[in-house]
Amino acid sequence: MYVAVKGGEEAIGNAHKLLAAQRRGDPAVPEIEIEQIGGQLSRAVARVMAEASLYAPREAALAVKQAQGDLIEAVFLLRASRAAWPRFGYSEALDADKMQIKRRISGVWKDLPGGQILGPTFDYSHRLLDASLAEKKEPAQTPTAEPGRERTEAGETEIVFDCPKAMRALSRQGLIEEEPAVAREPLDLTREPLDFPAGRDLRLQNLARADEGFLLSLAYSSQRGFGSVHPFVSELRLGTVKVEIIPPELGFPLAIGEIEITECETVNQFHGGGALKPCFTRGYGLVFGCNERKALSMAIVDRALRAKEFGEEIKGPAQDEEFVMQHSDNIEAAGFVEHIKLPHYVDFQAELSMLKSLRENYRQGGGRDE
Amino acid sequence: MNRRPEGNLYNFAYLDENTKRMIRRAILKAVAVPGHQTPFSSREMPMPYGWGTGGIQVTAAVIGPDDTLKVIDQGSDDTTNAVSIRGFFAKTAGVAVSARTEEASIIQTRHRIPETPLREGQIMVYQVPLPEPLRQLEPRETETRTLHGLNEYGLMHVKLYEDIAKHGQIAASYDYPVMVNDRYIMSPSPIPRFDNPKLDHSPALQLFGAGREKRIYAIPPYTKVKSLDFEDYPFTVQSWNERCAICGAENSYLDELVIDDQGGRLFVCSDSDFCRKRAEAGPKGASRA
């Protein structure tokens, strides 16, 4: 007669077994290897690294595999590991000017120093399913390239280093605002509790690890009129940059590796007028890996969040620091939304007795049952 | 010092020592200012936010090898999430675990306070989803922090008054706000208001952890905790006409079970340890089942 509502060890154990079987899929099909995920699903891996705030391609690929392709779950796996690893120190600021460029475009200059480099992009592909990808093919021979040049299927091209930023064309003429001054040593979002007003250092960190979908919609809402950002893309670049640290016992920078990043700089409408010389304003986006959608969204939302700084009217959520920063993290959001799956017997019981007592009051006060 | 249990990939109780130190500092501040929400740099845990990450971090920061841990969810040690958290600490800290309230030195809980009275030296760790008692009245953190700072609680009193005007009573059945040490209004976490009186002058140290919202707060032992009310509308707790079908308890918080689709109901203690102890002591109310 007693209904067993309380689960236990056995149920959890079985759930884990079922999950493992679901992850593995049909055992007659070879198991997917994390090298395949890293190499052939690189954009999924990039997204996981960006939102986990951890540049670790192998671990991110493992997370994608373990999460059965659920990227938010994969981000979560990587974040949780990251949180338990010791922090040795901070790198020097990345120098994106010295990027080894794979792709670089500008939406404001038709031609510019260094040129436009289309690189790998979906932008001009026709979105037609390619049935030939469903067939097994022998791998093409890995081409080797001359020193200083890169060989791809597209042929051999020169590797571009040290390409000046497109923004320089505007800054040299004073048409764009000065880089906002750095008011303090940047705080670390993952080591300090969030406090408001947060400041641009923390905002950018928050946006860089924000959920891509959330950021995309915010940017979109701002462009559509809930906010007032009408950006031009000064430059969008993709490539690898060196990461340098200064070991205390050496005192000079040492490259410890390189990472792939996507960087976006936008030019936005004017600030100034009256006594203030009018100039364009900046928005900035930076993301791990190849992810232009997110870099663009970030640059738009960054600019929208500077509304207060420029004395602009707050018209939409994308301009509201607290709204954006408190809801951008998909691990926090997913946790809270999904926690309603957990039992709430006690609270529900409390609500039930409350409702019964309200009903009783209603009846005693002359209310009628329909 | 190597604090890793044998063969374990992580530090003792999962978190690294620096993180634990940071959390302990927040706990010390929280204990020094009872009821005040102390920000802390919450870490991602291997469980999702909403599963008790705040409580887990607090427990990880205070637990030692000699502790005995009890974990309950909805009053029971057997609920899946309680099983999972207890297993986590058994694995990462290798500590003793127990379902018996009197044996435990640390009790982590979601939504209940045990019926068995707590004693000195015990630590209650509450999992908190929304630490800010004023949040439903004021969505902005900047505002609510100021309101706490200025001891400006008019909003809350008006809300309680409106409840009475509308419903004839204060319509909060759980997470019922309390005033701690005559200074801070505090969320007791979503415990039923039935449990609120147990917060007051408890001999145990009570710690509250909110992982996603990155807040820790505390009620030190023997601190005054008053559930908000009015002189003419005093605070009351839930009561039942039924008794527990297993142990016959008349004064414990009861879960209502649906036993068939003809409207059949059964009431049993939500606190499974309390219920088991009473049932073992002798059959009292089982015949009513």
XYZ file of C-alpha atoms in Angstrom:
659
model
C 0.000 0.000 0.000
C 2.904 2.271 0.753
C 4.000 3.998 -2.426
C 7.753 4.097 -2.814
C 8.317 7.706 -3.862
C 11.871 7.819 -2.632
C 14.430 6.540 -5.075
C 17.823 5.218 -4.229
C 21.190 3.892 -5.162
C 19.873 1.266 -7.521
C 17.786 3.673 -9.572
C 20.726 6.052 -9.997
C 23.024 3.186 -10.922
C 20.615 1.978 -13.577
C 20.095 5.484 -14.918
C 23.861 5.812 -15.387
C 23.988 2.492 -17.237
C 21.166 3.550 -19.560
C 22.906 6.850 -20.203
C 26.141 5.071 -21.059
C 24.290 2.787 -23.474
C 22.551 5.763 -25.064
C 25.872 7.521 -25.489
C 27.472 4.514 -27.138
C 24.614 4.015 -29.600
C 24.606 0.977 -31.859
C 27.574 -1.187 -30.763
C 27.859 -2.517 -34.326
C 28.997 0.959 -35.430
C 32.583 1.898 -34.509
C 32.912 4.213 -31.524
C 33.592 7.865 -32.394
C 37.100 8.965 -31.452
C 37.851 12.302 -29.868
C 40.390 13.041 -32.625
C 37.492 12.819 -35.067
C 35.436 15.228 -32.989
C 38.346 17.648 -32.632
C 39.180 17.471 -36.323
C 35.770 17.239 -37.947
C 33.459 18.962 -35.475
C 35.905 21.744 -34.692
C 33.267 24.437 -34.403
C 31.392 22.491 -31.757
C 34.675 22.090 -29.887
C 35.388 25.829 -30.268
C 32.005 26.747 -28.850
C 32.499 24.464 -25.873
C 35.932 25.956 -25.142
C 34.606 29.519 -25.418
C 31.666 29.039 -23.095
C 33.702 26.960 -20.682
C 36.415 29.664 -20.606
C 39.026 26.990 -21.107
C 41.204 26.567 -24.166
C 41.672 22.810 -24.144
C 40.773 21.233 -27.517
C 41.310 17.638 -26.467
C 39.321 17.907 -23.240
C 36.580 19.850 -25.048
C 36.327 17.111 -27.683
C 36.115 14.544 -24.906
C 33.355 16.586 -23.288
C 31.409 16.719 -26.573
C 31.671 12.941 -26.830
C 30.701 12.342 -23.211
C 27.781 14.775 -23.488
C 26.464 12.989 -26.589
C 26.764 16.204 -28.549
C 24.749 18.259 -26.030
C 27.029 21.295 -26.155
C 25.752 23.000 -23.005
C 26.292 19.763 -21.112
C 29.789 19.611 -22.654
C 30.483 23.196 -21.552
C 29.365 22.186 -18.091
C 31.717 19.178 -17.976
C 34.645 21.343 -18.992
C 33.758 24.164 -16.586
C 33.482 21.775 -13.691
C 36.907 20.310 -14.438
C 38.385 23.750 -14.885
C 37.050 24.900 -11.528
C 38.955 22.170 -9.739
C 42.298 22.773 -11.423
C 44.857 25.037 -9.771
C 45.517 28.490 -11.255
C 49.209 29.109 -11.842
C 49.063 32.678 -13.012
C 47.942 35.074 -15.710
C 49.279 35.409 -19.235
C 50.364 38.666 -20.819
C 47.684 40.407 -22.876
C 47.295 38.732 -26.271
C 48.606 40.731 -29.190
C 46.021 40.227 -31.927
C 47.946 42.589 -34.226
C 50.551 39.840 -34.500
C 47.989 37.188 -35.321
C 48.828 34.496 -37.850
C 45.787 35.180 -39.961
C 43.494 32.574 -41.511
C 40.668 34.911 -42.373
C 40.312 38.652 -42.199
C 37.568 40.840 -43.564
C 36.459 44.425 -43.183
C 32.940 45.686 -43.775
C 33.957 49.308 -44.024
C 37.027 49.328 -46.255
C 36.964 47.772 -49.679
C 40.688 47.430 -49.621
C 43.058 47.965 -46.764
C 46.647 47.303 -45.747
C 47.110 43.536 -45.546
C 44.149 42.926 -47.834
C 40.943 41.061 -47.322
C 41.449 37.336 -46.773
C 38.289 35.306 -47.198
C 39.620 32.102 -45.632
C 37.364 29.275 -44.443
C 33.806 30.586 -44.277
C 30.234 29.474 -44.762
C 29.339 33.003 -45.863
C 29.133 32.459 -49.583
C 28.351 28.773 -49.709
C 24.991 27.583 -50.932
C 23.240 25.844 -48.091
C 22.460 22.646 -49.960
C 22.900 19.289 -48.295
C 25.933 17.635 -49.799
C 25.049 13.983 -50.312
C 28.636 13.145 -51.166
C 29.589 13.727 -47.509
C 27.438 10.756 -46.551
C 29.749 8.466 -48.483
C 33.004 7.098 -47.185
C 36.004 8.546 -48.952
C 39.697 7.825 -48.808
C 41.534 10.675 -47.102
C 43.281 13.050 -49.452
C 47.068 13.141 -49.329
C 48.313 15.578 -46.734
C 50.094 18.292 -48.695
C 53.277 19.836 -47.408
C 54.109 23.480 -47.929
C 57.175 25.585 -48.478
C 58.463 27.437 -45.401
C 56.477 30.622 -44.841
C 53.673 29.362 -46.998
C 50.600 27.341 -46.230
C 49.152 24.564 -48.345
C 45.466 23.895 -48.370
C 43.074 22.313 -50.847
C 42.734 25.804 -52.252
C 46.391 25.826 -53.111
C 49.458 27.403 -51.619
C 49.186 30.800 -49.960
C 51.462 33.055 -48.028
C 51.039 32.995 -44.239
C 50.091 36.485 -43.097
C 51.568 37.754 -39.855
C 51.617 41.126 -38.284
C 48.770 42.713 -40.194
C 47.761 46.158 -38.903
C 44.245 46.610 -37.592
C 41.745 48.176 -39.967
C 40.713 50.486 -37.148
C 44.058 52.229 -37.472
C 42.743 54.063 -40.546
C 40.171 55.776 -38.338
C 42.172 56.197 -35.163
C 45.013 57.895 -36.982
C 42.577 60.588 -38.089
C 40.968 60.814 -34.657
C 37.600 59.829 -36.076
C 37.074 57.054 -33.571
C 37.130 57.448 -29.799
C 40.400 56.719 -28.069
C 40.659 53.170 -26.691
C 38.811 53.503 -23.398
C 41.389 53.889 -20.649
C 41.990 50.830 -18.490
C 40.870 52.027 -15.082
C 42.364 49.188 -13.107
C 44.079 45.826 -13.341
C 41.276 43.681 -14.823
C 39.340 41.721 -12.236
C 38.858 37.994 -12.771
C 35.237 36.966 -13.112
C 36.049 33.392 -12.159
C 37.765 34.407 -8.956
C 35.736 37.374 -7.712
C 32.009 37.454 -6.996
C 30.100 39.697 -9.356
C 29.180 43.149 -8.100
C 27.327 45.963 -9.848
C 28.100 48.257 -11.555
C 30.566 45.762 -12.965
C 32.830 47.704 -15.314
C 33.860 46.841 -18.841
C 36.611 44.406 -17.849
C 34.118 42.105 -16.180
C 31.466 42.732 -18.812
C 33.769 41.572 -21.587
C 34.767 38.490 -19.618
C 31.126 37.734 -19.013
C 30.231 38.180 -22.679
C 33.155 36.045 -23.839
C 31.820 33.049 -21.889
C 28.148 33.912 -22.420
C 25.767 31.547 -24.130
C 26.048 32.075 -27.858
C 22.300 31.938 -28.456
C 21.541 34.415 -25.697
C 24.158 36.828 -26.966
C 22.969 36.467 -30.548
C 19.378 37.312 -29.607
C 20.442 40.252 -27.475
C 22.543 41.634 -30.315
C 19.651 41.101 -32.684
C 17.199 42.851 -30.347
C 19.549 45.788 -30.079
C 19.829 46.035 -33.859
C 16.045 45.843 -34.228
C 15.442 48.819 -31.972
C 15.504 47.569 -28.371
C 18.681 49.493 -27.876
C 20.381 51.541 -30.489
C 23.433 49.846 -31.869
C 23.962 50.227 -35.608
C 27.399 48.791 -36.051
C 29.761 48.534 -38.952
C 32.321 45.781 -38.923
C 35.651 47.497 -38.994
C 37.352 44.147 -38.946
C 36.704 40.503 -38.239
C 39.791 38.330 -38.015
C 40.431 34.664 -37.337
C 43.778 33.099 -36.639
C 46.288 31.987 -34.068
C 48.061 34.122 -31.504
C 50.880 33.385 -29.117
C 50.183 33.085 -25.401
C 53.018 34.431 -23.300
C 53.690 34.334 -19.599
C 56.415 35.983 -17.559
C 57.758 33.421 -15.101
C 58.762 35.291 -11.935
C 62.181 33.606 -11.899
C 62.927 34.782 -15.463
C 61.295 38.199 -15.660
C 60.779 38.176 -19.456
C 57.920 36.850 -21.571
C 57.985 33.243 -22.692
C 55.610 31.822 -25.317
C 53.900 28.747 -23.889
C 51.724 27.955 -26.887
C 49.248 29.380 -29.309
C 45.503 29.538 -29.432
C 43.002 30.174 -32.172
C 40.746 33.172 -31.681
C 38.127 35.194 -33.531
C 38.263 38.929 -32.939
C 35.770 41.573 -33.983
C 35.997 45.345 -33.826
C 32.965 47.438 -34.692
C 32.482 51.099 -35.525
C 29.337 52.594 -34.076
C 27.413 55.802 -34.112
C 28.640 59.037 -32.875
C 29.296 60.286 -29.479
C 29.728 63.959 -28.804
C 28.188 67.071 -30.227
C 27.960 70.474 -28.615
C 31.208 71.151 -26.822
C 32.396 67.578 -27.385
C 34.042 66.712 -30.690
C 31.859 64.023 -32.304
C 33.511 60.694 -33.026
C 32.662 57.086 -33.772
C 32.522 54.665 -30.854
C 33.895 51.159 -30.421
C 32.484 47.725 -29.717
C 34.712 44.712 -29.097
C 34.312 40.969 -29.344
C 36.816 38.166 -28.731
C 36.096 34.452 -28.675
C 38.152 31.261 -28.499
C 38.252 29.315 -31.750
C 36.417 29.977 -34.964
C 33.117 31.613 -34.038
C 32.228 34.767 -35.931
C 28.579 34.790 -34.943
C 29.542 35.070 -31.332
C 32.352 37.574 -31.848
C 29.977 39.872 -33.744
C 27.201 39.481 -31.182
C 29.632 40.204 -28.390
C 30.855 43.389 -30.070
C 27.280 44.619 -30.504
C 26.278 43.849 -26.929
C 29.504 45.349 -25.588
C 28.655 48.589 -27.352
C 25.020 48.449 -26.208
C 26.188 48.064 -22.608
C 28.208 51.260 -22.886
C 24.961 53.261 -23.145
C 25.318 54.746 -19.675
C 28.892 55.797 -20.364
C 27.691 57.816 -23.379
C 24.553 59.119 -21.688
C 22.268 57.264 -24.095
C 18.664 56.452 -23.328
C 18.199 52.892 -22.050
C 15.607 51.369 -24.334
C 16.263 47.657 -24.286
C 17.578 44.729 -22.252
C 20.853 44.600 -24.219
C 21.775 47.955 -22.656
C 21.088 46.773 -19.114
C 24.276 45.513 -17.490
C 22.581 43.656 -14.693
C 20.034 42.013 -16.986
C 22.673 40.858 -19.454
C 25.336 39.701 -17.006
C 22.994 37.917 -14.618
C 21.387 35.842 -17.359
C 24.100 35.207 -19.935
C 25.701 32.154 -18.368
C 24.125 29.000 -19.760
C 25.434 26.795 -16.971
C 23.760 28.950 -14.343
C 20.624 29.296 -16.454
C 20.347 25.611 -17.353
C 20.876 24.611 -13.746
C 18.153 26.798 -12.377
C 15.639 26.103 -15.112
C 16.221 22.365 -14.931
C 16.275 22.096 -11.161
C 12.474 22.108 -11.141
C 12.837 18.457 -12.173
C 13.993 17.730 -8.641
C 11.425 16.746 -6.047
C 9.586 19.601 -4.366
C 7.295 17.415 -2.241
C 7.736 19.503 0.855
C 7.109 22.895 -0.700
C 4.274 21.570 -2.798
C 2.738 20.075 0.329
C 3.034 23.471 1.970
C 1.324 25.134 -0.993
C -1.360 22.474 -0.964
C -2.217 23.088 2.682
C -2.129 26.818 2.029
C -4.592 26.467 -0.836
C -6.846 24.269 1.265
C -6.851 26.854 4.013
C -7.586 29.663 1.526
C -10.469 27.555 0.179
C -11.731 27.076 3.734
C -11.688 30.841 4.310
C -13.496 31.326 1.024
C -16.208 28.854 2.035
C -16.640 30.357 5.489
C -16.876 33.807 3.945
C -19.930 32.685 1.989
C -18.144 31.698 -1.245
C -19.841 28.951 -3.217
C -18.453 25.896 -4.958
C -19.359 26.050 -8.637
C 50.568 18.115 2.604
C 49.006 15.633 0.260
C 45.305 15.742 1.007
C 44.213 13.418 -1.730
C 42.547 10.199 -0.689
C 44.341 7.243 -2.268
C 43.802 6.909 -6.012
C 41.729 10.071 -6.213
C 42.169 12.548 -9.039
C 41.003 15.511 -6.958
C 41.898 17.141 -3.678
C 40.277 16.131 -0.385
C 36.551 17.029 -0.684
C 37.069 17.927 -4.362
C 37.892 21.648 -4.084
C 41.490 22.840 -4.053
C 42.796 24.333 -0.824
C 42.834 27.927 -2.114
C 39.184 27.736 -3.009
C 38.338 26.266 0.372
C 40.230 29.072 2.079
C 38.268 31.637 0.062
C 34.981 29.992 1.048
C 36.015 29.774 4.707
C 36.768 33.495 4.716
C 33.268 34.164 3.377
C 31.811 31.840 6.026
C 33.690 33.641 8.813
C 32.356 36.960 7.608
C 28.863 35.526 7.332
C 29.025 34.201 10.889
C 30.248 37.586 12.110
C 27.302 39.359 10.491
C 24.349 36.991 11.052
C 21.794 36.999 8.249
C 23.899 39.156 5.936
C 24.509 37.760 2.444
C 28.244 37.569 1.875
C 29.356 37.380 -1.767
C 31.785 34.604 -2.565
C 33.448 33.437 -5.726
C 31.374 30.355 -6.333
C 32.948 27.632 -8.489
C 31.349 25.410 -11.053
C 30.790 22.086 -9.414
C 30.322 18.749 -11.121
C 26.597 19.026 -10.345
C 24.374 21.622 -12.027
C 23.348 24.865 -10.408
C 20.062 24.232 -8.633
C 21.253 20.811 -7.458
C 22.884 22.214 -4.335
C 26.199 23.623 -5.526
C 26.211 26.302 -2.811
C 25.632 23.779 -0.061
C 28.175 21.410 -1.568
C 30.848 24.115 -1.627
C 30.119 25.101 1.966
C 30.266 21.466 3.050
C 33.503 20.929 1.105
C 35.027 23.944 2.862
C 34.115 22.889 6.396
C 34.373 19.110 6.242
C 37.357 17.264 7.746
C 38.417 13.615 7.733
C 36.810 12.989 11.155
C 33.394 14.334 10.249
C 30.252 12.295 9.800
C 28.047 13.584 7.024
C 24.296 13.303 6.640
C 22.587 14.560 3.479
C 18.841 14.980 3.149
C 16.566 16.222 0.416
C 12.868 16.729 1.206
C 13.666 15.399 4.673
C 14.848 12.051 3.406
C 18.295 10.473 3.080
C 17.068 8.291 0.234
C 16.018 10.922 -2.276
C 18.113 10.638 -5.422
C 19.893 13.967 -5.052
C 20.750 13.298 -1.414
C 22.147 9.896 -2.396
C 24.211 11.537 -5.106
C 25.679 14.281 -2.891
C 26.425 11.864 -0.058
C 28.154 9.575 -2.558
C 30.164 12.515 -3.870
C 31.648 13.277 -0.442
C 32.077 9.624 0.455
C 34.164 9.334 -2.719
C 36.098 12.623 -2.713
C 36.606 13.000 1.046
C 36.324 9.403 2.226
C 34.347 10.576 5.276
C 31.878 8.546 7.310
C 28.260 9.024 6.300
C 25.157 8.407 8.340
C 21.417 8.802 8.057
C 21.086 9.353 11.819
C 20.648 12.981 12.747
C 22.240 12.541 16.174
C 25.365 10.882 14.727
C 26.093 13.489 12.083
C 28.507 16.367 12.640
C 27.520 18.009 9.334
C 24.018 17.829 7.874
C 23.509 19.144 4.373
C 19.895 19.725 3.516
C 17.522 20.790 0.833
C 14.071 22.015 1.958
C 13.913 20.594 5.505
C 15.327 20.796 9.020
C 15.382 17.425 10.807
C 12.655 16.805 13.401
C 15.263 15.480 15.873
C 16.559 18.512 17.815
C 20.066 19.564 16.840
C 22.886 19.853 19.350
C 25.965 21.981 19.918
C 28.841 21.211 17.584
C 26.633 20.217 14.671
C 26.662 22.205 11.432
C 23.571 22.532 9.283
C 24.329 23.342 5.652
C 21.366 24.614 3.656
C 21.172 24.585 -0.131
C 19.777 27.932 -1.217
C 18.304 28.697 -4.660
C 17.423 32.382 -4.149
C 19.240 33.961 -1.227
C 17.621 37.368 -1.576
C 14.343 37.567 0.403
C 13.462 40.851 -1.304
C 14.073 39.567 -4.851
C 10.418 39.019 -5.722
C 9.710 42.580 -4.642
C 12.742 44.207 -6.264
C 14.532 42.475 -9.166
C 17.744 44.510 -8.993
C 20.658 43.391 -6.855
C 21.988 46.949 -6.630
C 18.674 48.036 -5.083
C 18.234 45.145 -2.680
C 21.774 45.481 -1.319
C 21.062 49.124 -0.601
C 17.776 48.261 1.102
C 19.553 45.767 3.381
C 22.310 48.249 4.051
C 19.827 50.927 5.113
C 17.695 48.477 7.088
C 14.866 49.614 4.827
C 12.340 46.785 4.881
C 9.136 48.700 4.179
C 8.632 46.776 0.920
C 8.483 43.470 2.758
C 6.102 44.688 5.443
C 3.791 46.126 2.810
C 3.861 42.801 0.969
C 2.914 40.907 4.130
C 0.175 43.447 4.849
C -1.196 43.057 1.314
C -1.284 39.277 1.797
C -3.441 39.743 4.871
C -5.694 42.273 3.128
C -6.116 39.915 0.172
C -6.042 36.437 1.739
C -6.671 37.034 5.426
C -3.241 35.575 6.232
C 0.395 35.812 5.232
C 0.393 33.662 2.102
C 3.928 32.310 2.272
C 4.028 28.602 2.998
C 7.732 27.994 2.523
C 10.832 30.176 2.273
C 9.031 32.297 4.851
C 11.176 35.365 5.585
C 12.837 35.766 8.965
C 14.539 38.589 10.837
C 17.953 37.527 12.106
C 19.473 39.047 15.215
C 17.083 42.030 14.924
C 18.996 43.290 11.894
C 18.782 41.444 8.557
C 15.767 39.978 6.824
C 16.897 36.593 5.550
C 15.564 33.808 3.372
C 15.581 30.562 5.365
C 15.806 28.691 1.991
C 12.670 26.870 0.817
C 12.020 25.021 4.065
C 8.311 24.864 4.971
C 7.338 27.496 7.507
C 6.715 24.525 9.809
C 10.506 24.406 10.208
C 11.042 28.124 10.865
C 10.839 27.895 14.679
C 13.778 25.426 14.604
C 16.021 28.196 13.264
C 15.596 30.259 16.422
C 18.272 29.892 19.122
C 19.443 26.642 17.590
C 22.502 25.174 19.343
C 23.893 24.222 15.906
C 25.785 26.479 13.513
C 23.624 27.092 10.460
C 25.300 27.889 7.138
C 23.510 28.775 3.906
C 25.151 28.402 0.493
C 23.786 29.775 -2.798
C 26.072 28.616 -5.610
C 24.540 30.206 -8.675
C 23.857 33.504 -6.901
C 27.292 33.359 -5.216
C 26.198 34.154 -1.679
C 26.891 32.632 1.725
C 25.088 33.568 4.916
C 24.904 32.186 8.402
C 23.074 31.955 11.692
C 25.548 31.376 14.535
C 24.420 29.133 17.428
C 21.891 30.618 19.848
C 20.951 33.516 17.575
C 17.517 35.102 17.646
C 15.584 34.299 14.460
C 12.068 35.696 14.228
C 9.598 34.834 11.486
C 8.057 38.075 10.254
C 4.520 38.757 11.393
C 2.238 41.382 12.928
C 1.010 41.628 16.545
C -2.564 40.951 15.492
C -1.547 38.346 12.892
C 1.061 36.223 14.659
C 3.196 33.686 12.812
C 1.778 30.170 12.700
C 2.985 26.829 11.337
C 1.326 24.138 9.261
C -0.567 21.377 11.056
C -2.383 18.240 9.915
C -5.486 16.412 11.031
C -3.734 13.190 9.999
C -0.957 11.231 11.676
C 1.996 9.494 10.039
C 0.802 6.158 8.648
C 4.104 4.475 9.512
C 5.128 5.761 12.933
C 1.992 7.538 14.103
C 3.732 10.869 14.672
C 1.299 13.734 15.209
C 3.733 16.597 15.290
C 6.044 16.019 12.341
C 5.902 17.432 8.823
C 3.946 15.014 6.638
C 4.220 14.117 2.964
C 0.970 13.364 1.239
C 1.071 10.230 -0.925
C -1.403 9.485 -3.671
C -2.037 5.777 -3.402
C -4.606 5.135 -6.114
C -6.583 7.041 -8.692
C -9.768 7.042 -6.598
C -8.481 9.897 -4.456
C -6.849 7.655 -1.877
C -4.265 9.485 0.242
C -1.751 8.492 2.829
C 0.373 10.728 5.057
C 3.891 9.814 6.145
C 6.720 11.679 7.849
C 8.889 13.678 5.483
C 11.853 13.094 7.839
C 12.672 9.443 7.091
C 15.266 9.085 9.876
C 12.863 10.429 12.516
C 10.126 8.142 11.210
C 12.327 5.040 11.164
C 13.509 5.677 14.723
C 9.941 6.003 15.968
C 8.745 2.982 14.022
C 11.600 0.882 15.449
C 10.719 2.004 18.958
C 7.318 0.384 18.628
C 4.232 0.263 16.474
C 2.012 3.214 17.188
C 0.074 4.413 14.240
C 0.833 1.901 11.524
C -2.618 0.381 11.913
C -4.112 3.540 10.459
C -2.516 2.819 7.120
